[in-house]
Amino acid sequence: MATAEKQDVTLKTMCENLAAFAVDREDIKQLLATLPENDDVKTVTVEYELQLLKIISAGWAISVYMDGKKEKESLAEHFWLIIREFSKNLSETLHLTTGADVDYFETLKKRLNTYLAAMEKTGSGEATQAVGPEFARLCGSPDNAFVTLNGARIFHLTVTAVQEYVGSVKIVTESA
């Protein structure tokens, strides 16, 4: 079986790629399209929570799939710095357009803690089994299978994509 050669990337490029993936909305749009139209689901809430979960999942996956690699701390730190800047810009835009004071990064931190607590409580070793139901609860639809599935899907798709990306690259030092 042939193995693909790993692509050389700098730590900075890797962080930028992972952050860009985390905030990309294409897969979120596709998941939203799977929700039944006649359902009593607040699609705006589901969309908002999907974006939060995708960002959190990417950050979580970095910690899990970079484990044992010397660049793990630096990659995670730089990833979250990019996400913090994205959050700041989003919060400022929301304030300008709606007048609401929203700290998007603080919301991300709270959601991360909520999902980690759900994973710990479930203790099944399979994070997706904890994330889907917790996602549905946060969306106000704890008994909706479609919402639960969408949360589980975005989590699974995101962590799998991060795992594949981490495995496909080799971090190199930036040349002067």
CSV table of N, CA and C in Angstrom, one decimal:
chain,number,residue,atom,x,y,z
A,1,MET,N,0.8,-1.2,0.0
A,1,MET,CA,0.0,0.0,0.0
A,1,MET,C,0.9,1.2,0.0
A,2,ALA,N,0.7,2.1,-0.9
A,2,ALA,CA,1.5,3.3,-1.0
A,2,ALA,C,1.0,4.4,-0.1
A,3,THR,N,1.9,5.1,0.5
A,3,THR,CA,1.5,6.2,1.4
A,3,THR,C,1.9,7.5,0.7
A,4,ALA,N,1.0,8.5,0.8
A,4,ALA,CA,1.2,9.8,0.2
A,4,ALA,C,2.3,10.5,1.0
A,5,GLU,N,3.1,11.3,0.2
A,5,GLU,CA,4.1,12.1,0.8
A,5,GLU,C,3.5,13.3,1.6
A,6,LYS,N,4.0,13.6,2.7
A,6,LYS,CA,3.4,14.7,3.5
A,6,LYS,C,3.8,16.0,2.9
A,7,GLN,N,2.9,16.9,3.0
A,7,GLN,CA,3.2,18.3,2.5
A,7,GLN,C,3.9,19.1,3.6
A,8,ASP,N,4.9,19.8,3.2
A,8,ASP,CA,5.6,20.7,4.1
A,8,ASP,C,4.8,22.0,4.3
A,9,VAL,N,4.5,22.3,5.6
A,9,VAL,CA,3.9,23.6,5.9
A,9,VAL,C,4.5,24.2,7.1
A,10,THR,N,4.5,25.5,7.2
A,10,THR,CA,5.0,26.2,8.4
A,10,THR,C,3.9,26.1,9.5
A,11,LEU,N,4.3,26.3,10.7
A,11,LEU,CA,3.3,26.3,11.8
A,11,LEU,C,2.3,27.4,11.6
A,12,LYS,N,2.7,28.5,11.1
A,12,LYS,CA,1.8,29.7,10.8
A,12,LYS,C,0.8,29.3,9.8
A,13,THR,N,1.2,28.7,8.7
A,13,THR,CA,0.3,28.3,7.6
A,13,THR,C,-0.7,27.2,8.1
A,14,MET,N,-0.2,26.3,8.9
A,14,MET,CA,-1.1,25.2,9.4
A,14,MET,C,-2.1,25.9,10.3
A,15,CYS,N,-1.8,26.8,11.2
A,15,CYS,CA,-2.7,27.5,12.0
A,15,CYS,C,-3.8,28.2,11.2
A,16,GLU,N,-3.3,28.9,10.2
A,16,GLU,CA,-4.2,29.7,9.4
A,16,GLU,C,-5.2,28.8,8.6
A,17,ASN,N,-4.7,27.7,8.1
A,17,ASN,CA,-5.5,26.7,7.4
A,17,ASN,C,-6.6,26.1,8.3
A,18,LEU,N,-6.2,25.7,9.5
A,18,LEU,CA,-7.1,25.1,10.5
A,18,LEU,C,-8.2,26.1,10.9
A,19,ALA,N,-7.7,27.4,11.2
A,19,ALA,CA,-8.7,28.4,11.6
A,19,ALA,C,-9.7,28.7,10.5
A,20,ALA,N,-9.1,28.8,9.2
A,20,ALA,CA,-10.0,29.1,8.1
A,20,ALA,C,-11.0,28.0,7.9
A,21,PHE,N,-10.6,26.8,8.1
A,21,PHE,CA,-11.5,25.6,8.0
A,21,PHE,C,-12.6,25.7,9.1
A,22,ALA,N,-12.1,26.1,10.4
A,22,ALA,CA,-13.1,26.1,11.5
A,22,ALA,C,-14.2,27.1,11.3
A,23,VAL,N,-13.9,28.2,10.6
A,23,VAL,CA,-14.9,29.3,10.5
A,23,VAL,C,-15.7,29.2,9.1
A,24,ASP,N,-15.2,28.3,8.3
A,24,ASP,CA,-15.9,28.1,7.0
A,24,ASP,C,-17.3,27.6,7.2
A,25,ARG,N,-18.3,28.0,6.4
A,25,ARG,CA,-19.7,27.7,6.7
A,25,ARG,C,-20.3,26.8,5.7
A,26,GLU,N,-19.6,26.3,4.7
A,26,GLU,CA,-20.2,25.5,3.6
A,26,GLU,C,-20.8,24.2,4.2
A,27,ASP,N,-20.1,23.5,5.0
A,27,ASP,CA,-20.7,22.3,5.6
A,27,ASP,C,-21.8,22.6,6.5
A,28,ILE,N,-21.8,23.7,7.2
A,28,ILE,CA,-22.9,24.1,8.0
A,28,ILE,C,-24.2,24.3,7.2
A,29,LYS,N,-24.0,25.0,6.1
A,29,LYS,CA,-25.2,25.2,5.1
A,29,LYS,C,-25.8,23.9,4.7
A,30,GLN,N,-24.9,22.9,4.4
A,30,GLN,CA,-25.3,21.6,3.9
A,30,GLN,C,-26.1,20.9,5.0
A,31,LEU,N,-25.6,21.0,6.2
A,31,LEU,CA,-26.3,20.3,7.3
A,31,LEU,C,-27.7,21.0,7.6
A,32,LEU,N,-27.7,22.3,7.5
A,32,LEU,CA,-29.0,23.0,7.8
A,32,LEU,C,-30.0,22.6,6.7
A,33,ALA,N,-29.6,22.3,5.5
A,33,ALA,CA,-30.5,21.8,4.5
A,33,ALA,C,-31.1,20.5,4.8
A,34,THR,N,-30.6,19.7,5.7
A,34,THR,CA,-31.1,18.4,6.0
A,34,THR,C,-32.2,18.5,7.1
A,35,LEU,N,-32.4,19.6,7.7
A,35,LEU,CA,-33.5,19.8,8.7
A,35,LEU,C,-34.8,19.8,8.0
A,36,PRO,N,-35.8,19.1,8.5
A,36,PRO,CA,-37.2,19.1,7.9
A,36,PRO,C,-37.7,20.5,8.0
A,37,GLU,N,-38.4,21.0,7.0
A,37,GLU,CA,-39.0,22.3,7.0
A,37,GLU,C,-40.1,22.5,7.9
A,38,ASN,N,-40.9,21.5,8.2
A,38,ASN,CA,-42.1,21.6,9.0
A,38,ASN,C,-41.8,21.4,10.5
A,39,ASP,N,-40.6,21.2,10.8
A,39,ASP,CA,-40.2,20.9,12.2
A,39,ASP,C,-40.3,22.2,13.0
A,40,ASP,N,-40.4,22.0,14.3
A,40,ASP,CA,-40.4,23.2,15.3
A,40,ASP,C,-39.0,23.5,15.8
A,41,VAL,N,-38.1,23.5,14.8
A,41,VAL,CA,-36.7,23.8,15.2
A,41,VAL,C,-36.4,25.2,14.8
A,42,LYS,N,-35.7,25.9,15.7
A,42,LYS,CA,-35.2,27.2,15.5
A,42,LYS,C,-33.9,27.1,14.7
A,43,THR,N,-34.1,27.3,13.3
A,43,THR,CA,-32.9,27.1,12.5
A,43,THR,C,-31.8,28.1,12.7
A,44,VAL,N,-32.2,29.3,13.1
A,44,VAL,CA,-31.2,30.3,13.4
A,44,VAL,C,-30.3,29.9,14.6
A,45,THR,N,-30.9,29.3,15.6
A,45,THR,CA,-30.2,28.8,16.8
A,45,THR,C,-29.3,27.7,16.4
A,46,VAL,N,-29.9,26.7,15.6
A,46,VAL,CA,-29.1,25.6,15.1
A,46,VAL,C,-27.9,26.1,14.3
A,47,GLU,N,-28.1,27.0,13.4
A,47,GLU,CA,-27.0,27.5,12.6
A,47,GLU,C,-25.9,28.2,13.5
A,48,TYR,N,-26.3,29.0,14.5
A,48,TYR,CA,-25.4,29.6,15.4
A,48,TYR,C,-24.6,28.6,16.2
A,49,GLU,N,-25.3,27.6,16.7
A,49,GLU,CA,-24.7,26.6,17.5
A,49,GLU,C,-23.8,25.7,16.7
A,50,LEU,N,-24.1,25.4,15.4
A,50,LEU,CA,-23.3,24.6,14.6
A,50,LEU,C,-21.9,25.3,14.4
A,51,GLN,N,-22.0,26.6,14.2
A,51,GLN,CA,-20.7,27.4,14.0
A,51,GLN,C,-19.8,27.3,15.2
A,52,LEU,N,-20.5,27.5,16.4
A,52,LEU,CA,-19.7,27.4,17.6
A,52,LEU,C,-19.1,26.0,17.8
A,53,LEU,N,-19.9,25.0,17.5
A,53,LEU,CA,-19.4,23.6,17.7
A,53,LEU,C,-18.3,23.3,16.7
A,54,LYS,N,-18.4,23.8,15.5
A,54,LYS,CA,-17.3,23.5,14.5
A,54,LYS,C,-16.0,24.1,15.0
A,55,ILE,N,-16.0,25.3,15.4
A,55,ILE,CA,-14.8,26.0,15.9
A,55,ILE,C,-14.2,25.2,17.1
A,56,ILE,N,-15.1,24.9,18.1
A,56,ILE,CA,-14.7,24.2,19.3
A,56,ILE,C,-14.1,22.8,18.9
A,57,SER,N,-14.8,22.1,18.0
A,57,SER,CA,-14.3,20.8,17.6
A,57,SER,C,-13.0,20.8,16.9
A,58,ALA,N,-12.7,21.8,16.1
A,58,ALA,CA,-11.4,22.0,15.5
A,58,ALA,C,-10.3,22.2,16.5
A,59,GLY,N,-10.6,23.1,17.5
A,59,GLY,CA,-9.6,23.3,18.5
A,59,GLY,C,-9.4,22.1,19.4
A,60,TRP,N,-10.5,21.4,19.7
A,60,TRP,CA,-10.4,20.1,20.5
A,60,TRP,C,-9.6,19.1,19.7
A,61,ALA,N,-9.8,19.0,18.5
A,61,ALA,CA,-9.1,18.0,17.6
A,61,ALA,C,-7.6,18.3,17.5
A,62,ILE,N,-7.3,19.5,17.5
A,62,ILE,CA,-5.8,19.9,17.5
A,62,ILE,C,-5.2,19.3,18.7
A,63,SER,N,-5.8,19.5,19.9
A,63,SER,CA,-5.2,19.0,21.1
A,63,SER,C,-5.1,17.5,21.1
A,64,VAL,N,-6.1,16.8,20.6
A,64,VAL,CA,-6.2,15.4,20.6
A,64,VAL,C,-5.2,14.8,19.6
A,65,TYR,N,-5.2,15.3,18.3
A,65,TYR,CA,-4.5,14.6,17.3
A,65,TYR,C,-3.0,15.2,17.1
A,66,MET,N,-2.7,16.2,17.8
A,66,MET,CA,-1.3,16.7,17.9
A,66,MET,C,-0.6,16.1,19.1
A,67,ASP,N,-1.3,15.3,19.9
A,67,ASP,CA,-0.7,14.8,21.1
A,67,ASP,C,0.6,14.1,20.8
A,68,GLY,N,1.6,14.4,21.6
A,68,GLY,CA,2.9,13.8,21.5
A,68,GLY,C,3.8,14.6,20.5
A,69,LYS,N,3.2,15.5,19.8
A,69,LYS,CA,4.1,16.3,18.9
A,69,LYS,C,4.5,17.6,19.6
A,70,LYS,N,5.8,17.9,19.4
A,70,LYS,CA,6.4,19.1,20.1
A,70,LYS,C,5.7,20.4,19.7
A,71,GLU,N,5.1,20.5,18.6
A,71,GLU,CA,4.4,21.7,18.1
A,71,GLU,C,3.0,21.9,18.6
A,72,LYS,N,2.5,20.9,19.4
A,72,LYS,CA,1.1,20.9,19.8
A,72,LYS,C,0.7,22.2,20.5
A,73,GLU,N,1.5,22.6,21.6
A,73,GLU,CA,1.1,23.8,22.3
A,73,GLU,C,1.1,25.0,21.5
A,74,SER,N,2.2,25.1,20.7
A,74,SER,CA,2.3,26.3,19.8
A,74,SER,C,1.2,26.4,18.8
A,75,LEU,N,0.9,25.3,18.2
A,75,LEU,CA,-0.2,25.2,17.2
A,75,LEU,C,-1.6,25.6,17.9
A,76,ALA,N,-1.9,25.0,19.0
A,76,ALA,CA,-3.1,25.2,19.7
A,76,ALA,C,-3.2,26.7,20.1
A,77,GLU,N,-2.1,27.2,20.6
A,77,GLU,CA,-2.1,28.6,21.1
A,77,GLU,C,-2.4,29.6,19.9
A,78,HIS,N,-1.7,29.4,18.8
A,78,HIS,CA,-1.8,30.2,17.6
A,78,HIS,C,-3.2,30.1,17.0
A,79,PHE,N,-3.7,28.9,17.0
A,79,PHE,CA,-5.1,28.6,16.4
A,79,PHE,C,-6.1,29.5,17.2
A,80,TRP,N,-6.0,29.4,18.6
A,80,TRP,CA,-7.0,30.1,19.4
A,80,TRP,C,-6.7,31.6,19.3
A,81,LEU,N,-5.5,32.1,19.1
A,81,LEU,CA,-5.3,33.5,18.9
A,81,LEU,C,-6.0,34.0,17.6
A,82,ILE,N,-5.9,33.2,16.6
A,82,ILE,CA,-6.6,33.6,15.3
A,82,ILE,C,-8.2,33.6,15.6
A,83,ILE,N,-8.6,32.6,16.3
A,83,ILE,CA,-10.1,32.5,16.6
A,83,ILE,C,-10.5,33.6,17.5
A,84,ARG,N,-9.6,34.0,18.4
A,84,ARG,CA,-9.9,35.2,19.3
A,84,ARG,C,-10.1,36.4,18.4
A,85,GLU,N,-9.2,36.6,17.5
A,85,GLU,CA,-9.3,37.8,16.6
A,85,GLU,C,-10.6,37.8,15.7
A,86,PHE,N,-10.9,36.6,15.2
A,86,PHE,CA,-12.1,36.4,14.5
A,86,PHE,C,-13.3,36.8,15.3
A,87,SER,N,-13.3,36.3,16.6
A,87,SER,CA,-14.4,36.5,17.5
A,87,SER,C,-14.5,38.0,17.9
A,88,LYS,N,-13.4,38.6,18.0
A,88,LYS,CA,-13.4,40.1,18.3
A,88,LYS,C,-14.1,40.8,17.2
A,89,ASN,N,-13.6,40.5,16.0
A,89,ASN,CA,-14.2,41.2,14.8
A,89,ASN,C,-15.7,40.9,14.7
A,90,LEU,N,-16.1,39.7,14.9
A,90,LEU,CA,-17.5,39.3,14.8
A,90,LEU,C,-18.3,40.0,15.9
A,91,SER,N,-17.8,40.1,17.1
A,91,SER,CA,-18.5,40.8,18.2
A,91,SER,C,-18.6,42.2,17.9
A,92,GLU,N,-17.6,42.9,17.3
A,92,GLU,CA,-17.7,44.3,17.0
A,92,GLU,C,-18.7,44.5,15.9
A,93,THR,N,-18.7,43.6,14.9
A,93,THR,CA,-19.7,43.8,13.8
A,93,THR,C,-21.1,43.6,14.4
A,94,LEU,N,-21.3,42.6,15.3
A,94,LEU,CA,-22.7,42.4,15.9
A,94,LEU,C,-23.1,43.7,16.7
A,95,HIS,N,-22.1,44.3,17.4
A,95,HIS,CA,-22.5,45.5,18.1
A,95,HIS,C,-22.9,46.6,17.2
A,96,LEU,N,-22.1,46.8,16.1
A,96,LEU,CA,-22.4,47.9,15.2
A,96,LEU,C,-23.8,47.7,14.5
A,97,THR,N,-24.1,46.4,14.1
A,97,THR,CA,-25.3,46.2,13.4
A,97,THR,C,-26.6,46.0,14.3
A,98,THR,N,-26.4,45.5,15.5
A,98,THR,CA,-27.6,45.2,16.3
A,98,THR,C,-27.6,46.0,17.6
A,99,GLY,N,-26.4,46.5,18.0
A,99,GLY,CA,-26.3,47.3,19.2
A,99,GLY,C,-26.1,46.3,20.4
A,100,ALA,N,-26.1,45.0,20.2
A,100,ALA,CA,-25.9,44.1,21.3
A,100,ALA,C,-24.5,43.9,21.6
A,101,ASP,N,-24.2,43.8,22.9
A,101,ASP,CA,-22.8,43.5,23.3
A,101,ASP,C,-22.7,42.0,23.5
A,102,VAL,N,-22.0,41.4,22.6
A,102,VAL,CA,-21.8,39.9,22.6
A,102,VAL,C,-20.3,39.7,22.6
A,103,ASP,N,-19.8,38.8,23.5
A,103,ASP,CA,-18.4,38.4,23.5
A,103,ASP,C,-18.4,37.0,22.9
A,104,TYR,N,-18.2,36.9,21.6
A,104,TYR,CA,-18.2,35.6,20.9
A,104,TYR,C,-17.2,34.6,21.5
A,105,PHE,N,-16.0,35.1,21.8
A,105,PHE,CA,-14.9,34.3,22.3
A,105,PHE,C,-15.3,33.7,23.7
A,106,GLU,N,-15.9,34.5,24.5
A,106,GLU,CA,-16.4,34.0,25.8
A,106,GLU,C,-17.4,33.0,25.6
A,107,THR,N,-18.3,33.2,24.6
A,107,THR,CA,-19.3,32.2,24.3
A,107,THR,C,-18.7,30.9,23.9
A,108,LEU,N,-17.6,30.9,23.1
A,108,LEU,CA,-16.9,29.7,22.6
A,108,LEU,C,-16.3,29.0,23.9
A,109,LYS,N,-15.7,29.7,24.8
A,109,LYS,CA,-15.1,29.1,26.0
A,109,LYS,C,-16.2,28.4,26.8
A,110,LYS,N,-17.3,29.1,27.0
A,110,LYS,CA,-18.4,28.5,27.7
A,110,LYS,C,-18.9,27.2,27.1
A,111,ARG,N,-19.1,27.2,25.8
A,111,ARG,CA,-19.6,26.1,25.0
A,111,ARG,C,-18.5,24.9,25.1
A,112,LEU,N,-17.3,25.3,25.0
A,112,LEU,CA,-16.2,24.2,25.1
A,112,LEU,C,-16.3,23.5,26.5
A,113,ASN,N,-16.5,24.3,27.5
A,113,ASN,CA,-16.6,23.7,28.9
A,113,ASN,C,-17.9,22.9,29.0
A,114,THR,N,-18.9,23.3,28.4
A,114,THR,CA,-20.2,22.6,28.4
A,114,THR,C,-20.0,21.2,27.7
A,115,TYR,N,-19.4,21.2,26.5
A,115,TYR,CA,-19.2,20.0,25.8
A,115,TYR,C,-18.2,19.0,26.5
A,116,LEU,N,-17.2,19.6,27.1
A,116,LEU,CA,-16.2,18.8,27.8
A,116,LEU,C,-16.9,18.1,29.0
A,117,ALA,N,-17.7,18.9,29.7
A,117,ALA,CA,-18.5,18.3,30.8
A,117,ALA,C,-19.4,17.2,30.4
A,118,ALA,N,-20.1,17.4,29.2
A,118,ALA,CA,-20.9,16.3,28.7
A,118,ALA,C,-20.1,15.1,28.3
A,119,MET,N,-19.0,15.3,27.7
A,119,MET,CA,-18.1,14.1,27.4
A,119,MET,C,-17.7,13.4,28.7
A,120,GLU,N,-17.3,14.1,29.7
A,120,GLU,CA,-16.9,13.5,30.9
A,120,GLU,C,-18.0,12.8,31.6
A,121,LYS,N,-19.2,13.4,31.6
A,121,LYS,CA,-20.4,12.8,32.2
A,121,LYS,C,-20.8,11.5,31.5
A,122,THR,N,-20.7,11.5,30.1
A,122,THR,CA,-21.1,10.3,29.4
A,122,THR,C,-20.0,9.2,29.6
A,123,GLY,N,-18.8,9.6,29.6
A,123,GLY,CA,-17.7,8.7,29.9
A,123,GLY,C,-17.6,7.5,29.0
A,124,SER,N,-18.3,7.5,27.8
A,124,SER,CA,-18.3,6.4,26.9
A,124,SER,C,-17.0,6.2,26.1
A,125,GLY,N,-16.2,7.2,26.1
A,125,GLY,CA,-15.0,7.1,25.3
A,125,GLY,C,-15.3,7.5,23.9
A,126,GLU,N,-16.5,7.7,23.5
A,126,GLU,CA,-16.9,8.1,22.2
A,126,GLU,C,-17.5,9.5,22.3
A,127,ALA,N,-16.7,10.5,22.0
A,127,ALA,CA,-17.2,11.9,22.2
A,127,ALA,C,-18.4,12.3,21.5
A,128,THR,N,-18.6,11.7,20.3
A,128,THR,CA,-19.7,12.0,19.4
A,128,THR,C,-21.0,11.7,20.1
A,129,GLN,N,-21.0,10.6,20.9
A,129,GLN,CA,-22.3,10.2,21.6
A,129,GLN,C,-22.7,11.2,22.7
A,130,ALA,N,-21.7,12.0,23.2
A,130,ALA,CA,-22.0,13.0,24.2
A,130,ALA,C,-22.4,14.4,23.5
A,131,VAL,N,-21.7,14.6,22.4
A,131,VAL,CA,-21.8,15.9,21.7
A,131,VAL,C,-23.2,16.1,21.1
A,132,GLY,N,-23.7,15.1,20.4
A,132,GLY,CA,-24.9,15.2,19.6
A,132,GLY,C,-26.1,15.6,20.6
A,133,PRO,N,-26.3,14.9,21.6
A,133,PRO,CA,-27.4,15.2,22.5
A,133,PRO,C,-27.2,16.6,23.2
A,134,GLU,N,-26.0,16.9,23.6
A,134,GLU,CA,-25.7,18.2,24.2
A,134,GLU,C,-26.0,19.3,23.3
A,135,PHE,N,-25.6,19.1,22.0
A,135,PHE,CA,-25.9,20.1,21.0
A,135,PHE,C,-27.4,20.4,20.9
A,136,ALA,N,-28.1,19.3,20.8
A,136,ALA,CA,-29.6,19.4,20.7
A,136,ALA,C,-30.2,20.1,21.9
A,137,ARG,N,-29.7,19.8,23.1
A,137,ARG,CA,-30.1,20.5,24.3
A,137,ARG,C,-29.8,22.0,24.2
A,138,LEU,N,-28.6,22.4,23.7
A,138,LEU,CA,-28.3,23.8,23.6
A,138,LEU,C,-29.1,24.5,22.5
A,139,CYS,N,-29.6,23.8,21.6
A,139,CYS,CA,-30.5,24.3,20.5
A,139,CYS,C,-31.9,24.4,21.0
A,140,GLY,N,-32.2,23.9,22.1
A,140,GLY,CA,-33.6,23.9,22.6
A,140,GLY,C,-34.5,22.9,22.0
A,141,SER,N,-33.8,21.8,21.4
A,141,SER,CA,-34.5,20.7,20.8
A,141,SER,C,-33.9,19.4,21.3
A,142,PRO,N,-34.0,19.1,22.6
A,142,PRO,CA,-33.3,17.9,23.1
A,142,PRO,C,-33.9,16.6,22.6
A,143,ASP,N,-35.1,16.6,22.2
A,143,ASP,CA,-35.7,15.4,21.7
A,143,ASP,C,-35.8,15.2,20.2
A,144,ASN,N,-35.1,16.1,19.5
A,144,ASN,CA,-35.2,16.1,18.0
A,144,ASN,C,-34.0,15.4,17.5
A,145,ALA,N,-34.3,14.3,16.8
A,145,ALA,CA,-33.2,13.4,16.3
A,145,ALA,C,-32.4,14.1,15.2
A,146,PHE,N,-33.1,14.9,14.4
A,146,PHE,CA,-32.4,15.6,13.3
A,146,PHE,C,-31.3,16.6,13.8
A,147,VAL,N,-31.7,17.4,14.9
A,147,VAL,CA,-30.8,18.3,15.5
A,147,VAL,C,-29.7,17.6,16.2
A,148,THR,N,-30.0,16.5,16.9
A,148,THR,CA,-28.9,15.7,17.6
A,148,THR,C,-28.0,15.2,16.5
A,149,LEU,N,-28.5,14.7,15.4
A,149,LEU,CA,-27.6,14.1,14.4
A,149,LEU,C,-26.8,15.2,13.7
A,150,ASN,N,-27.3,16.4,13.5
A,150,ASN,CA,-26.5,17.5,13.0
A,150,ASN,C,-25.3,17.9,13.9
A,151,GLY,N,-25.6,17.9,15.2
A,151,GLY,CA,-24.5,18.2,16.1
A,151,GLY,C,-23.4,17.2,16.1
A,152,ALA,N,-23.9,15.9,16.1
A,152,ALA,CA,-22.9,14.8,16.0
A,152,ALA,C,-22.1,14.8,14.7
A,153,ARG,N,-22.8,15.1,13.6
A,153,ARG,CA,-22.2,15.2,12.3
A,153,ARG,C,-21.1,16.2,12.2
A,154,ILE,N,-21.4,17.5,12.6
A,154,ILE,CA,-20.5,18.6,12.5
A,154,ILE,C,-19.3,18.2,13.4
A,155,PHE,N,-19.5,17.7,14.5
A,155,PHE,CA,-18.4,17.3,15.4
A,155,PHE,C,-17.5,16.2,14.7
A,156,HIS,N,-18.1,15.2,14.3
A,156,HIS,CA,-17.4,14.1,13.6
A,156,HIS,C,-16.7,14.5,12.4
A,157,LEU,N,-17.4,15.3,11.5
A,157,LEU,CA,-16.7,15.7,10.3
A,157,LEU,C,-15.6,16.6,10.6
A,158,THR,N,-15.7,17.5,11.5
A,158,THR,CA,-14.6,18.5,11.8
A,158,THR,C,-13.4,17.8,12.4
A,159,VAL,N,-13.6,16.9,13.4
A,159,VAL,CA,-12.5,16.3,14.0
A,159,VAL,C,-11.8,15.3,13.1
A,160,THR,N,-12.6,14.7,12.2
A,160,THR,CA,-12.0,13.8,11.2
A,160,THR,C,-11.1,14.6,10.2
A,161,ALA,N,-11.7,15.8,9.8
A,161,ALA,CA,-10.9,16.6,8.8
A,161,ALA,C,-9.6,17.1,9.5
A,162,VAL,N,-9.7,17.5,10.7
A,162,VAL,CA,-8.5,18.0,11.4
A,162,VAL,C,-7.5,16.8,11.5
A,163,GLN,N,-8.0,15.7,11.9
A,163,GLN,CA,-7.1,14.5,12.0
A,163,GLN,C,-6.4,14.2,10.7
A,164,GLU,N,-7.1,14.2,9.6
A,164,GLU,CA,-6.6,13.9,8.3
A,164,GLU,C,-5.6,15.0,7.9
A,165,TYR,N,-5.9,16.3,8.2
A,165,TYR,CA,-5.0,17.3,7.8
A,165,TYR,C,-3.7,17.2,8.6
A,166,VAL,N,-3.8,17.0,9.9
A,166,VAL,CA,-2.6,16.9,10.8
A,166,VAL,C,-1.7,15.7,10.3
A,167,GLY,N,-2.4,14.7,9.9
A,167,GLY,CA,-1.6,13.5,9.4
A,167,GLY,C,-1.0,13.7,8.0
A,168,SER,N,-1.5,14.7,7.3
A,168,SER,CA,-1.0,14.9,5.9
A,168,SER,C,0.1,15.9,5.7
A,169,VAL,N,0.5,16.6,6.8
A,169,VAL,CA,1.4,17.6,6.7
A,169,VAL,C,2.6,17.4,7.7
A,170,LYS,N,3.7,18.0,7.3
A,170,LYS,CA,4.9,18.0,8.1
A,170,LYS,C,5.3,19.4,8.4
A,171,ILE,N,5.4,19.8,9.7
A,171,ILE,CA,5.7,21.2,10.0
A,171,ILE,C,7.2,21.4,9.8
A,172,VAL,N,7.4,22.5,9.1
A,172,VAL,CA,8.8,22.9,8.8
A,172,VAL,C,9.0,24.3,9.3
A,173,THR,N,10.3,24.6,9.6
A,173,THR,CA,10.7,25.9,10.0
A,173,THR,C,10.6,26.9,8.9
A,174,GLU,N,10.1,28.1,9.2
A,174,GLU,CA,10.0,29.2,8.2
A,174,GLU,C,11.4,29.6,7.8
A,175,SER,N,11.5,29.7,6.5
A,175,SER,CA,12.8,30.2,6.0
A,175,SER,C,12.8,31.7,5.9
A,176,ALA,N,14.0,32.3,6.2
A,176,ALA,CA,14.1,33.7,6.3
A,176,ALA,C,13.9,34.4,4.9
